[in-house]
Structure formats: C-alpha cells, structure tokens
C-alpha cells in the first residue's frame, strides 16, 4: 500500500495492515439506462428485435429476394439479429424481475462481443442491400418487375435495427472498458 510519508512535520502514519477491511466499500457506477438489466436496455433490445423481424418478414415475403446475394445476406443477418436481441431481451426481463444486476465482467464481455458481431453483420447487409436496391431502381429502371418498395422497406428496417443495436454495443463496451 503506497502512502505518503510525512517529511516536514512528524505525524504518526496509520498502521499498515493487510486485507480488504481497510479499503471501505467499493463504489459502483450508477446504472445508466440502456445498459443490460435496465428498462432502457430492455427497450433497446425490443426495438432491435422489432425492426429486425419487420425487415426479415418483408424481405422473406418477396418471391425474388434470392436473386441477389445481398438480399439473402440481409435475411441471414437480420435473422441472427432478431434471435440475439430476443434472447438478450429475455435475459433483461429476468434481470428486471428478480432485481439482479448484469454487471458481471463475463456477462458484459459476452454482450459486447455479441452486439459487436451482430451490429457489424446487420450494418454490412443493410449497406449491401441498399446498394442493390439503388442499382435496381435508379440504374436499371426495373422496379416494374421487381419489388423495389419492399426491398427499400426491408433495408430501412435493417438500418433502424442497426441504429438500435449501436447504443447497446457502445454502453456494453463502455461498461467493459471502465472496469
């Protein structure tokens, strides 16, 4: 234990003892809304899930989404996003019901890695799908034979899902880095 020693005035320093009893209680950071186990975190998870499911259902109901690899990638990415968000929303509901904190470093690490992977996949698939949608609508002028509005809607919902997962990832990463 590093303590400054008196140099000018002779003052008796407190006795050095070992153990955590001298260190007082650890101060925990305040639970910020949006972090796991808070009502704000549950709201973000539900938004992620809803937007991903809307994107998945709109894209999967078109009969020609498999014509472009980017649209198939979008279906796979938002499918994974919806499963991830639903499972973490259930964990958040459990934590809120039993009043449990989800500030364990392993849990936060798992949430951070999962959010990082799913947000990257969702963003990449939404960007690729928007590129193909612009190609079909503006460059090829083939909206008459394709489902351009459905493709645009699914892509927009994928972006909305990414917008909802980004604060979750940043909050989890911040909680992990502040340990």
CSV table of N, CA and C in Angstrom, one decimal:
chain,number,residue,atom,x,y,z
A,1,UNK,N,0.8,-1.2,0.0
A,1,UNK,CA,0.0,0.0,0.0
A,1,UNK,C,0.9,1.2,0.0
A,2,UNK,N,0.8,2.1,-1.0
A,2,UNK,CA,1.6,3.3,-1.1
A,2,UNK,C,0.9,4.4,-0.4
A,3,UNK,N,1.6,4.9,0.6
A,3,UNK,CA,1.1,6.1,1.3
A,3,UNK,C,2.2,7.1,1.4
A,4,UNK,N,1.9,8.4,1.4
A,4,UNK,CA,2.9,9.4,1.5
A,4,UNK,C,3.3,9.5,3.0
A,5,UNK,N,4.6,9.6,3.1
A,5,UNK,CA,5.1,9.7,4.5
A,5,UNK,C,5.4,11.2,4.8
A,6,UNK,N,5.2,11.6,6.1
A,6,UNK,CA,5.4,13.0,6.5
A,6,UNK,C,6.9,13.3,6.4
A,7,UNK,N,7.1,14.4,5.8
A,7,UNK,CA,8.5,14.9,5.7
A,7,UNK,C,8.8,16.1,6.5
A,8,UNK,N,7.8,17.0,6.6
A,8,UNK,CA,8.1,18.3,7.3
A,8,UNK,C,7.7,18.2,8.8
A,9,UNK,N,6.5,17.7,9.0
A,9,UNK,CA,6.0,17.6,10.4
A,9,UNK,C,5.9,16.1,10.8
A,10,UNK,N,6.5,15.8,11.8
A,10,UNK,CA,6.4,14.4,12.2
A,10,UNK,C,5.0,14.0,12.7
A,11,UNK,N,4.3,13.2,11.8
A,11,UNK,CA,3.0,12.8,12.2
A,11,UNK,C,3.0,11.3,12.1
A,12,UNK,N,2.4,10.7,13.0
A,12,UNK,CA,2.3,9.2,13.1
A,12,UNK,C,1.4,8.7,11.9
A,13,UNK,N,2.0,7.9,11.0
A,13,UNK,CA,1.1,7.4,9.9
A,13,UNK,C,0.2,6.3,10.5
A,14,UNK,N,-0.9,6.0,9.8
A,14,UNK,CA,-1.8,4.9,10.3
A,14,UNK,C,-1.1,3.6,10.1
A,15,UNK,N,-1.4,2.6,11.0
A,15,UNK,CA,-0.7,1.3,10.9
A,15,UNK,C,-1.1,0.6,9.6
A,16,UNK,N,-0.1,-0.1,9.0
A,16,UNK,CA,-0.3,-0.8,7.8
A,16,UNK,C,-0.8,-2.2,8.1
A,17,UNK,N,-2.0,-2.5,7.6
A,17,UNK,CA,-2.5,-3.9,7.8
A,17,UNK,C,-2.9,-4.4,6.5
A,18,UNK,N,-2.9,-5.7,6.4
A,18,UNK,CA,-3.3,-6.4,5.1
A,18,UNK,C,-4.8,-6.7,5.2
A,19,UNK,N,-5.3,-6.9,4.0
A,19,UNK,CA,-6.7,-7.3,3.9
A,19,UNK,C,-7.5,-6.1,3.3
A,20,UNK,N,-8.7,-6.5,2.9
A,20,UNK,CA,-9.6,-5.5,2.3
A,20,UNK,C,-10.5,-4.8,3.3
A,21,UNK,N,-10.3,-5.1,4.6
A,21,UNK,CA,-11.2,-4.4,5.6
A,21,UNK,C,-10.9,-2.9,5.7
A,22,UNK,N,-9.7,-2.5,5.4
A,22,UNK,CA,-9.3,-1.1,5.5
A,22,UNK,C,-9.8,-0.3,4.3
A,23,UNK,N,-10.1,-0.9,3.2
A,23,UNK,CA,-10.4,-0.2,1.9
A,23,UNK,C,-11.8,0.3,1.8
A,24,UNK,N,-12.7,0.1,2.7
A,24,UNK,CA,-14.0,0.6,2.6
A,24,UNK,C,-14.8,0.0,1.4
A,25,UNK,N,-16.0,0.3,1.3
A,25,UNK,CA,-16.8,-0.3,0.3
A,25,UNK,C,-16.5,0.2,-1.1
A,26,UNK,N,-16.5,-0.7,-2.1
A,26,UNK,CA,-16.3,-0.3,-3.5
A,26,UNK,C,-17.5,0.5,-4.0
A,27,UNK,N,-17.2,1.6,-4.7
A,27,UNK,CA,-18.2,2.4,-5.2
A,27,UNK,C,-18.5,1.9,-6.6
A,28,UNK,N,-19.8,1.5,-6.9
A,28,UNK,CA,-20.2,1.0,-8.2
A,28,UNK,C,-20.7,2.2,-9.0
A,29,UNK,N,-20.5,2.1,-10.3
A,29,UNK,CA,-21.0,3.1,-11.2
A,29,UNK,C,-22.6,3.0,-11.2
A,30,UNK,N,-23.2,4.1,-11.3
A,30,UNK,CA,-24.6,4.2,-11.4
A,30,UNK,C,-25.1,3.4,-12.6
A,31,UNK,N,-26.3,2.7,-12.5
A,31,UNK,CA,-26.9,2.0,-13.6
A,31,UNK,C,-27.4,3.1,-14.6
A,32,UNK,N,-26.9,3.1,-15.7
A,32,UNK,CA,-27.3,4.1,-16.8
A,32,UNK,C,-28.3,3.4,-17.7
A,33,UNK,N,-29.4,4.1,-18.0
A,33,UNK,CA,-30.4,3.5,-18.8
A,33,UNK,C,-29.8,3.1,-20.2
A,34,UNK,N,-30.1,1.9,-20.7
A,34,UNK,CA,-29.5,1.4,-21.9
A,34,UNK,C,-28.5,0.3,-21.7
A,35,UNK,N,-28.1,0.2,-20.4
A,35,UNK,CA,-27.2,-0.9,-20.1
A,35,UNK,C,-28.0,-2.1,-19.8
A,36,UNK,N,-27.3,-3.3,-19.9
A,36,UNK,CA,-28.1,-4.5,-19.6
A,36,UNK,C,-28.7,-4.6,-18.2
A,37,UNK,N,-29.9,-5.1,-18.2
A,37,UNK,CA,-30.6,-5.2,-16.9
A,37,UNK,C,-31.4,-4.0,-16.5
A,38,UNK,N,-31.5,-3.0,-17.4
A,38,UNK,CA,-32.2,-1.7,-17.1
A,38,UNK,C,-33.4,-1.7,-18.0
A,39,UNK,N,-34.5,-0.9,-17.6
A,39,UNK,CA,-35.6,-0.8,-18.5
A,39,UNK,C,-35.2,-0.1,-19.8
A,40,UNK,N,-34.3,0.8,-19.9
A,40,UNK,CA,-33.8,1.3,-21.1
A,40,UNK,C,-33.1,0.3,-22.0
A,41,UNK,N,-32.4,-0.6,-21.4
A,41,UNK,CA,-31.7,-1.7,-22.1
A,41,UNK,C,-32.7,-2.6,-22.7
A,42,UNK,N,-33.8,-2.9,-21.9
A,42,UNK,CA,-34.9,-3.8,-22.5
A,42,UNK,C,-35.6,-3.1,-23.6
A,43,UNK,N,-35.8,-1.8,-23.5
A,43,UNK,CA,-36.4,-1.1,-24.6
A,43,UNK,C,-35.6,-1.1,-25.9
A,44,UNK,N,-34.3,-0.9,-25.8
A,44,UNK,CA,-33.4,-1.0,-26.9
A,44,UNK,C,-33.4,-2.4,-27.5
A,45,UNK,N,-33.4,-3.4,-26.7
A,45,UNK,CA,-33.5,-4.8,-27.2
A,45,UNK,C,-34.8,-5.1,-27.9
A,46,UNK,N,-35.9,-4.6,-27.4
A,46,UNK,CA,-37.1,-4.8,-28.1
A,46,UNK,C,-37.2,-4.1,-29.4
A,47,UNK,N,-36.7,-2.9,-29.4
A,47,UNK,CA,-36.6,-2.1,-30.7
A,47,UNK,C,-35.7,-2.9,-31.7
A,48,UNK,N,-34.6,-3.4,-31.3
A,48,UNK,CA,-33.8,-4.2,-32.2
A,48,UNK,C,-34.5,-5.4,-32.8
A,49,UNK,N,-35.2,-6.1,-31.9
A,49,UNK,CA,-36.0,-7.2,-32.3
A,49,UNK,C,-37.1,-6.9,-33.2
A,50,UNK,N,-37.9,-5.9,-32.9
A,50,UNK,CA,-39.0,-5.5,-33.8
A,50,UNK,C,-38.5,-5.1,-35.2
A,51,UNK,N,-37.6,-4.2,-35.2
A,51,UNK,CA,-37.1,-3.8,-36.6
A,51,UNK,C,-36.5,-4.9,-37.3
A,52,UNK,N,-35.7,-5.8,-36.7
A,52,UNK,CA,-35.1,-6.9,-37.4
A,52,UNK,C,-36.2,-7.9,-37.9
A,53,UNK,N,-37.2,-8.1,-37.1
A,53,UNK,CA,-38.3,-9.0,-37.5
A,53,UNK,C,-39.1,-8.4,-38.7
A,54,UNK,N,-39.4,-7.1,-38.6
A,54,UNK,CA,-40.0,-6.5,-39.8
A,54,UNK,C,-39.2,-6.6,-41.0
A,55,UNK,N,-37.9,-6.3,-40.9
A,55,UNK,CA,-37.0,-6.4,-42.1
A,55,UNK,C,-37.0,-7.9,-42.6
A,56,UNK,N,-36.9,-8.8,-41.7
A,56,UNK,CA,-36.9,-10.2,-42.1
A,56,UNK,C,-38.2,-10.6,-42.8
A,57,UNK,N,-39.3,-10.3,-42.2
A,57,UNK,CA,-40.6,-10.7,-42.8
A,57,UNK,C,-40.9,-10.0,-44.1
A,58,UNK,N,-40.6,-8.7,-44.2
A,58,UNK,CA,-40.8,-8.0,-45.5
A,58,UNK,C,-39.9,-8.6,-46.6
A,59,UNK,N,-38.7,-8.9,-46.3
A,59,UNK,CA,-37.8,-9.4,-47.4
A,59,UNK,C,-38.1,-10.8,-47.7
A,60,UNK,N,-38.5,-11.6,-46.7
A,60,UNK,CA,-38.8,-13.0,-46.9
A,60,UNK,C,-40.1,-13.3,-47.7
A,61,UNK,N,-41.0,-12.3,-47.6
A,61,UNK,CA,-42.3,-12.5,-48.3
A,61,UNK,C,-42.2,-12.1,-49.8
A,62,UNK,N,-41.1,-11.5,-50.2
A,62,UNK,CA,-40.9,-11.3,-51.7
A,62,UNK,C,-40.5,-12.6,-52.3
A,63,UNK,N,-40.9,-12.9,-53.5
A,63,UNK,CA,-40.6,-14.2,-54.1
A,63,UNK,C,-39.2,-14.1,-54.8
A,64,UNK,N,-38.6,-13.0,-55.0
A,64,UNK,CA,-37.4,-12.9,-55.8
A,64,UNK,C,-36.2,-12.3,-54.9
A,65,UNK,N,-36.3,-12.4,-53.6
A,65,UNK,CA,-35.2,-11.9,-52.8
A,65,UNK,C,-33.9,-12.7,-53.0
A,66,UNK,N,-34.0,-13.9,-53.4
A,66,UNK,CA,-32.9,-14.8,-53.5
A,66,UNK,C,-32.1,-14.5,-54.8
A,67,UNK,N,-32.6,-13.6,-55.7
A,67,UNK,CA,-32.0,-13.2,-56.9
A,67,UNK,C,-30.7,-12.4,-56.7
A,68,UNK,N,-30.6,-11.8,-55.6
A,68,UNK,CA,-29.4,-11.0,-55.3
A,68,UNK,C,-28.8,-11.6,-54.0
A,69,UNK,N,-27.5,-11.8,-54.0
A,69,UNK,CA,-26.8,-12.3,-52.8
A,69,UNK,C,-26.9,-11.4,-51.6
A,70,UNK,N,-26.9,-10.1,-51.9
A,70,UNK,CA,-27.1,-9.1,-50.8
A,70,UNK,C,-28.4,-9.2,-50.0
A,71,UNK,N,-29.4,-9.5,-50.7
A,71,UNK,CA,-30.7,-9.7,-50.1
A,71,UNK,C,-30.8,-11.0,-49.2
A,72,UNK,N,-30.1,-12.0,-49.7
A,72,UNK,CA,-30.0,-13.2,-48.9
A,72,UNK,C,-29.2,-13.0,-47.7
A,73,UNK,N,-28.1,-12.2,-47.8
A,73,UNK,CA,-27.3,-11.8,-46.7
A,73,UNK,C,-28.1,-11.0,-45.7
A,74,UNK,N,-28.9,-10.1,-46.2
A,74,UNK,CA,-29.8,-9.3,-45.3
A,74,UNK,C,-30.7,-10.2,-44.5
A,75,UNK,N,-31.3,-11.2,-45.1
A,75,UNK,CA,-32.2,-12.1,-44.4
A,75,UNK,C,-31.4,-12.9,-43.3
A,76,UNK,N,-30.3,-13.4,-43.7
A,76,UNK,CA,-29.5,-14.1,-42.7
A,76,UNK,C,-29.0,-13.2,-41.5
A,77,UNK,N,-28.6,-12.0,-41.8
A,77,UNK,CA,-28.1,-11.1,-40.8
A,77,UNK,C,-29.2,-10.6,-39.9
A,78,UNK,N,-30.3,-10.2,-40.4
A,78,UNK,CA,-31.4,-9.8,-39.5
A,78,UNK,C,-32.1,-10.9,-38.8
A,79,UNK,N,-32.0,-12.1,-39.4
A,79,UNK,CA,-32.5,-13.3,-38.7
A,79,UNK,C,-31.6,-13.6,-37.4
A,80,UNK,N,-30.3,-13.5,-37.6
A,80,UNK,CA,-29.4,-13.6,-36.5
A,80,UNK,C,-29.6,-12.5,-35.5
A,81,UNK,N,-29.8,-11.3,-36.0
A,81,UNK,CA,-30.0,-10.1,-35.1
A,81,UNK,C,-31.3,-10.3,-34.3
A,82,UNK,N,-32.3,-10.8,-34.9
A,82,UNK,CA,-33.6,-10.9,-34.2
A,82,UNK,C,-33.5,-12.0,-33.1
A,83,UNK,N,-32.8,-13.1,-33.4
A,83,UNK,CA,-32.6,-14.1,-32.4
A,83,UNK,C,-31.7,-13.6,-31.2
A,84,UNK,N,-30.7,-12.9,-31.5
A,84,UNK,CA,-29.8,-12.4,-30.5
A,84,UNK,C,-30.5,-11.4,-29.6
A,85,UNK,N,-31.3,-10.5,-30.3
A,85,UNK,CA,-32.0,-9.4,-29.5
A,85,UNK,C,-33.1,-10.0,-28.6
A,86,UNK,N,-33.8,-11.0,-29.2
A,86,UNK,CA,-34.9,-11.7,-28.4
A,86,UNK,C,-34.3,-12.4,-27.2
A,87,UNK,N,-33.2,-13.1,-27.4
A,87,UNK,CA,-32.6,-13.8,-26.2
A,87,UNK,C,-32.1,-12.8,-25.2
A,88,UNK,N,-31.5,-11.7,-25.6
A,88,UNK,CA,-31.0,-10.8,-24.6
A,88,UNK,C,-32.1,-10.0,-24.0
A,89,UNK,N,-33.2,-9.8,-24.7
A,89,UNK,CA,-34.4,-9.2,-24.1
A,89,UNK,C,-35.0,-10.0,-23.0
A,90,UNK,N,-35.0,-11.4,-23.2
A,90,UNK,CA,-35.5,-12.3,-22.2
A,90,UNK,C,-34.6,-12.3,-21.0
A,91,UNK,N,-33.3,-12.2,-21.2
A,91,UNK,CA,-32.3,-12.0,-20.1
A,91,UNK,C,-32.6,-10.7,-19.3
A,92,UNK,N,-32.8,-9.6,-20.0
A,92,UNK,CA,-33.1,-8.4,-19.4
A,92,UNK,C,-34.4,-8.4,-18.6
A,93,UNK,N,-35.4,-9.1,-19.1
A,93,UNK,CA,-36.7,-9.2,-18.4
A,93,UNK,C,-36.4,-10.0,-17.1
A,94,UNK,N,-35.7,-11.1,-17.2
A,94,UNK,CA,-35.4,-11.9,-16.0
A,94,UNK,C,-34.6,-11.0,-15.0
A,95,UNK,N,-33.6,-10.3,-15.4
A,95,UNK,CA,-32.8,-9.5,-14.5
A,95,UNK,C,-33.7,-8.4,-13.8
A,96,UNK,N,-34.6,-7.8,-14.6
A,96,UNK,CA,-35.5,-6.8,-14.0
A,96,UNK,C,-36.5,-7.4,-13.0
A,97,UNK,N,-37.0,-8.6,-13.3
A,97,UNK,CA,-38.0,-9.3,-12.4
A,97,UNK,C,-37.3,-9.7,-11.1
A,98,UNK,N,-36.1,-10.2,-11.1
A,98,UNK,CA,-35.5,-10.7,-9.9
A,98,UNK,C,-34.6,-9.6,-9.3
A,99,UNK,N,-34.6,-8.4,-9.9
A,99,UNK,CA,-33.7,-7.3,-9.5
A,99,UNK,C,-32.3,-7.7,-9.4
A,100,UNK,N,-31.8,-8.2,-10.4
A,100,UNK,CA,-30.4,-8.6,-10.5
A,100,UNK,C,-29.6,-7.8,-11.4
A,101,UNK,N,-28.4,-7.5,-11.0
A,101,UNK,CA,-27.5,-6.7,-11.8
A,101,UNK,C,-26.8,-7.5,-12.8
A,102,UNK,N,-26.6,-7.0,-14.1
A,102,UNK,CA,-25.9,-7.8,-15.1
A,102,UNK,C,-24.5,-7.1,-15.3
A,103,UNK,N,-23.8,-6.8,-14.3
A,103,UNK,CA,-22.6,-6.1,-14.4
A,103,UNK,C,-21.4,-7.0,-14.2
A,104,UNK,N,-21.6,-8.3,-14.3
A,104,UNK,CA,-20.5,-9.3,-14.2
A,104,UNK,C,-19.7,-9.1,-15.5
A,105,UNK,N,-18.3,-9.2,-15.3
A,105,UNK,CA,-17.5,-8.9,-16.4
A,105,UNK,C,-17.6,-9.9,-17.5
A,106,UNK,N,-17.9,-11.2,-17.2
A,106,UNK,CA,-18.1,-12.2,-18.2
A,106,UNK,C,-19.3,-12.0,-19.0
A,107,UNK,N,-20.4,-11.6,-18.3
A,107,UNK,CA,-21.7,-11.3,-19.0
A,107,UNK,C,-21.6,-10.1,-19.9
A,108,UNK,N,-20.9,-9.1,-19.4
A,108,UNK,CA,-20.7,-7.8,-20.2
A,108,UNK,C,-19.9,-8.1,-21.4
A,109,UNK,N,-18.8,-9.0,-21.2
A,109,UNK,CA,-18.0,-9.3,-22.4
A,109,UNK,C,-18.8,-10.1,-23.4
A,110,UNK,N,-19.6,-11.0,-23.0
A,110,UNK,CA,-20.4,-11.8,-23.9
A,110,UNK,C,-21.4,-10.8,-24.7
A,111,UNK,N,-22.0,-9.9,-23.9
A,111,UNK,CA,-23.0,-9.0,-24.6
A,111,UNK,C,-22.2,-8.1,-25.5
A,112,UNK,N,-21.0,-7.6,-25.2
A,112,UNK,CA,-20.3,-6.7,-26.0
A,112,UNK,C,-19.8,-7.4,-27.3
A,113,UNK,N,-19.3,-8.6,-27.2
A,113,UNK,CA,-18.9,-9.3,-28.4
A,113,UNK,C,-20.1,-9.7,-29.3
A,114,UNK,N,-21.1,-10.1,-28.7
A,114,UNK,CA,-22.3,-10.5,-29.5
A,114,UNK,C,-22.9,-9.3,-30.2
A,115,UNK,N,-23.0,-8.2,-29.4
A,115,UNK,CA,-23.6,-6.9,-30.0
A,115,UNK,C,-22.7,-6.4,-31.2
A,116,UNK,N,-21.4,-6.5,-30.9
A,116,UNK,CA,-20.4,-6.1,-32.0
A,116,UNK,C,-20.5,-6.9,-33.2
A,117,UNK,N,-20.6,-8.2,-33.1
A,117,UNK,CA,-20.8,-9.1,-34.3
A,117,UNK,C,-22.1,-8.8,-35.0
A,118,UNK,N,-23.2,-8.8,-34.2
A,118,UNK,CA,-24.5,-8.7,-34.9
A,118,UNK,C,-24.7,-7.3,-35.5
A,119,UNK,N,-24.1,-6.3,-34.8
A,119,UNK,CA,-24.3,-4.9,-35.4
A,119,UNK,C,-23.5,-4.8,-36.7
A,120,UNK,N,-22.3,-5.4,-36.7
A,120,UNK,CA,-21.5,-5.3,-37.9
A,120,UNK,C,-22.1,-6.1,-39.1
A,121,UNK,N,-22.7,-7.2,-38.8
A,121,UNK,CA,-23.3,-8.0,-39.8
A,121,UNK,C,-24.6,-7.3,-40.3
A,122,UNK,N,-25.4,-6.7,-39.4
A,122,UNK,CA,-26.6,-6.0,-39.8
A,122,UNK,C,-26.3,-4.8,-40.6
A,123,UNK,N,-25.3,-4.0,-40.2
A,123,UNK,CA,-24.9,-2.8,-41.0
A,123,UNK,C,-24.4,-3.2,-42.4
A,124,UNK,N,-23.5,-4.2,-42.4
A,124,UNK,CA,-22.9,-4.6,-43.7
A,124,UNK,C,-24.0,-5.1,-44.7
A,125,UNK,N,-24.9,-5.9,-44.2
A,125,UNK,CA,-26.0,-6.4,-45.0
A,125,UNK,C,-27.0,-5.3,-45.4
A,126,UNK,N,-27.2,-4.3,-44.6
A,126,UNK,CA,-28.1,-3.2,-44.9
A,126,UNK,C,-27.4,-2.3,-46.0
A,127,UNK,N,-26.2,-2.1,-45.9
A,127,UNK,CA,-25.4,-1.3,-46.9
A,127,UNK,C,-25.4,-2.0,-48.2
A,128,UNK,N,-25.2,-3.3,-48.2
A,128,UNK,CA,-25.1,-4.1,-49.5
A,128,UNK,C,-26.5,-4.1,-50.1
A,129,UNK,N,-27.6,-4.3,-49.3
A,129,UNK,CA,-28.9,-4.3,-49.8
A,129,UNK,C,-29.3,-3.0,-50.4
A,130,UNK,N,-28.9,-1.9,-49.7
A,130,UNK,CA,-29.3,-0.6,-50.2
A,130,UNK,C,-28.6,-0.3,-51.6
A,131,UNK,N,-27.4,-0.8,-51.7
A,131,UNK,CA,-26.6,-0.6,-53.0
A,131,UNK,C,-27.3,-1.4,-54.1
A,132,UNK,N,-27.8,-2.6,-53.8
A,132,UNK,CA,-28.5,-3.4,-54.9
A,132,UNK,C,-29.9,-2.7,-55.2
A,133,UNK,N,-30.5,-2.2,-54.1
A,133,UNK,CA,-31.8,-1.6,-54.4
A,133,UNK,C,-31.7,-0.3,-55.2
A,134,UNK,N,-30.6,0.5,-55.0
A,134,UNK,CA,-30.4,1.7,-55.8
A,134,UNK,C,-30.0,1.2,-57.2
A,135,UNK,N,-29.3,0.2,-57.4
A,135,UNK,CA,-28.9,-0.3,-58.7
A,135,UNK,C,-30.2,-0.7,-59.5
A,136,UNK,N,-31.1,-1.5,-58.8
A,136,UNK,CA,-32.3,-1.9,-59.5
A,136,UNK,C,-33.2,-0.8,-59.8
A,137,UNK,N,-33.4,0.1,-58.8
A,137,UNK,CA,-34.4,1.2,-59.0
A,137,UNK,C,-33.9,2.3,-59.9
A,138,UNK,N,-32.7,2.8,-59.7
A,138,UNK,CA,-32.2,4.0,-60.4
A,138,UNK,C,-31.4,3.7,-61.7
A,139,UNK,N,-30.5,2.7,-61.6
A,139,UNK,CA,-29.7,2.5,-62.7
A,139,UNK,C,-30.3,1.5,-63.8
A,140,UNK,N,-30.9,0.5,-63.3
A,140,UNK,CA,-31.5,-0.5,-64.3
A,140,UNK,C,-33.0,-0.1,-64.6
A,141,UNK,N,-33.6,0.7,-63.8
A,141,UNK,CA,-35.1,1.0,-64.0
A,141,UNK,C,-35.9,-0.2,-64.1
A,142,UNK,N,-35.8,-1.1,-63.2
A,142,UNK,CA,-36.5,-2.4,-63.3
A,142,UNK,C,-37.4,-2.5,-62.1
A,143,UNK,N,-38.0,-1.4,-61.6
A,143,UNK,CA,-38.9,-1.5,-60.4
A,143,UNK,C,-40.2,-2.1,-60.8
A,144,UNK,N,-40.6,-2.1,-62.1
A,144,UNK,CA,-41.8,-2.6,-62.5
A,144,UNK,C,-41.9,-4.1,-62.4
A,145,UNK,N,-40.7,-4.8,-62.6
A,145,UNK,CA,-40.7,-6.2,-62.5
A,145,UNK,C,-40.2,-6.7,-61.1
A,146,UNK,N,-39.6,-5.8,-60.3
A,146,UNK,CA,-39.1,-6.2,-59.0
A,146,UNK,C,-39.9,-5.5,-57.9
A,147,UNK,N,-39.7,-5.9,-56.7
A,147,UNK,CA,-40.4,-5.4,-55.5
A,147,UNK,C,-39.5,-4.3,-54.9
A,148,UNK,N,-39.3,-3.2,-55.5
A,148,UNK,CA,-38.4,-2.1,-55.1
A,148,UNK,C,-38.9,-1.6,-53.7
A,149,UNK,N,-40.2,-1.3,-53.5
A,149,UNK,CA,-40.6,-0.7,-52.3
A,149,UNK,C,-40.4,-1.7,-51.1
A,150,UNK,N,-40.6,-3.0,-51.4
A,150,UNK,CA,-40.4,-4.0,-50.3
A,150,UNK,C,-38.9,-4.1,-50.0
A,151,UNK,N,-38.0,-4.0,-51.0
A,151,UNK,CA,-36.6,-4.1,-50.8
A,151,UNK,C,-36.2,-2.8,-50.0
A,152,UNK,N,-36.7,-1.7,-50.4
A,152,UNK,CA,-36.3,-0.5,-49.6
A,152,UNK,C,-36.8,-0.5,-48.2
A,153,UNK,N,-38.0,-1.0,-48.0
A,153,UNK,CA,-38.6,-1.1,-46.6
A,153,UNK,C,-37.7,-2.0,-45.8
A,154,UNK,N,-37.4,-3.2,-46.3
A,154,UNK,CA,-36.6,-4.2,-45.6
A,154,UNK,C,-35.2,-3.6,-45.2
A,155,UNK,N,-34.6,-2.9,-46.2
A,155,UNK,CA,-33.3,-2.3,-46.0
A,155,UNK,C,-33.4,-1.2,-44.9
A,156,UNK,N,-34.5,-0.4,-45.0
A,156,UNK,CA,-34.6,0.7,-44.0
A,156,UNK,C,-34.8,0.1,-42.6
A,157,UNK,N,-35.6,-0.9,-42.5
A,157,UNK,CA,-35.8,-1.6,-41.1
A,157,UNK,C,-34.5,-2.2,-40.6
A,158,UNK,N,-33.7,-2.7,-41.5
A,158,UNK,CA,-32.4,-3.2,-41.1
A,158,UNK,C,-31.5,-2.1,-40.6
A,159,UNK,N,-31.5,-0.9,-41.2
A,159,UNK,CA,-30.8,0.2,-40.7
A,159,UNK,C,-31.3,0.6,-39.4
A,160,UNK,N,-32.6,0.6,-39.2
A,160,UNK,CA,-33.2,1.0,-37.9
A,160,UNK,C,-32.8,0.0,-36.8
A,161,UNK,N,-32.7,-1.3,-37.2
A,161,UNK,CA,-32.3,-2.2,-36.2
A,161,UNK,C,-30.8,-2.0,-35.8
A,162,UNK,N,-30.0,-1.6,-36.8
A,162,UNK,CA,-28.6,-1.3,-36.5
A,162,UNK,C,-28.5,0.0,-35.6
A,163,UNK,N,-29.4,1.0,-35.9
A,163,UNK,CA,-29.4,2.2,-35.1
A,163,UNK,C,-29.8,1.9,-33.6
A,164,UNK,N,-30.6,0.8,-33.4
A,164,UNK,CA,-31.0,0.5,-32.1
A,164,UNK,C,-29.9,-0.4,-31.4
A,165,UNK,N,-29.1,-1.2,-32.2
A,165,UNK,CA,-28.1,-2.0,-31.5
A,165,UNK,C,-26.8,-1.2,-31.2
A,166,UNK,N,-26.6,-0.2,-31.9
A,166,UNK,CA,-25.4,0.6,-31.7
A,166,UNK,C,-25.3,1.2,-30.3
A,167,UNK,N,-26.3,1.8,-29.7
A,167,UNK,CA,-26.2,2.2,-28.3
A,167,UNK,C,-26.0,1.1,-27.3
A,168,UNK,N,-26.6,-0.1,-27.6
A,168,UNK,CA,-26.4,-1.2,-26.7
A,168,UNK,C,-24.9,-1.6,-26.7
A,169,UNK,N,-24.3,-1.7,-27.9
A,169,UNK,CA,-22.9,-2.1,-28.1
A,169,UNK,C,-22.0,-1.1,-27.4
A,170,UNK,N,-22.3,0.2,-27.6
A,170,UNK,CA,-21.4,1.2,-27.0
A,170,UNK,C,-21.5,1.3,-25.5
A,171,UNK,N,-22.7,1.1,-24.9
A,171,UNK,CA,-22.9,1.0,-23.5
A,171,UNK,C,-22.2,-0.2,-22.9
A,172,UNK,N,-22.3,-1.3,-23.5
A,172,UNK,CA,-21.6,-2.5,-23.0
A,172,UNK,C,-20.1,-2.4,-23.1
A,173,UNK,N,-19.7,-1.8,-24.2
A,173,UNK,CA,-18.2,-1.6,-24.4
A,173,UNK,C,-17.7,-0.6,-23.4
A,174,UNK,N,-18.4,0.4,-23.1
A,174,UNK,CA,-18.1,1.4,-22.1
A,174,UNK,C,-18.0,0.7,-20.7
A,175,UNK,N,-19.0,-0.1,-20.4
A,175,UNK,CA,-19.0,-0.7,-19.1
A,175,UNK,C,-17.9,-1.7,-19.0
A,176,UNK,N,-17.5,-2.4,-20.1
A,176,UNK,CA,-16.4,-3.3,-20.0
A,176,UNK,C,-15.1,-2.6,-19.9
A,177,UNK,N,-14.9,-1.5,-20.6
A,177,UNK,CA,-13.7,-0.7,-20.6
A,177,UNK,C,-13.5,0.0,-19.3
A,178,UNK,N,-14.6,0.4,-18.5
A,178,UNK,CA,-14.5,1.1,-17.3
A,178,UNK,C,-14.2,0.2,-16.1
A,179,UNK,N,-14.0,-1.0,-16.3
A,179,UNK,CA,-13.7,-1.9,-15.1
A,179,UNK,C,-12.3,-1.7,-14.6
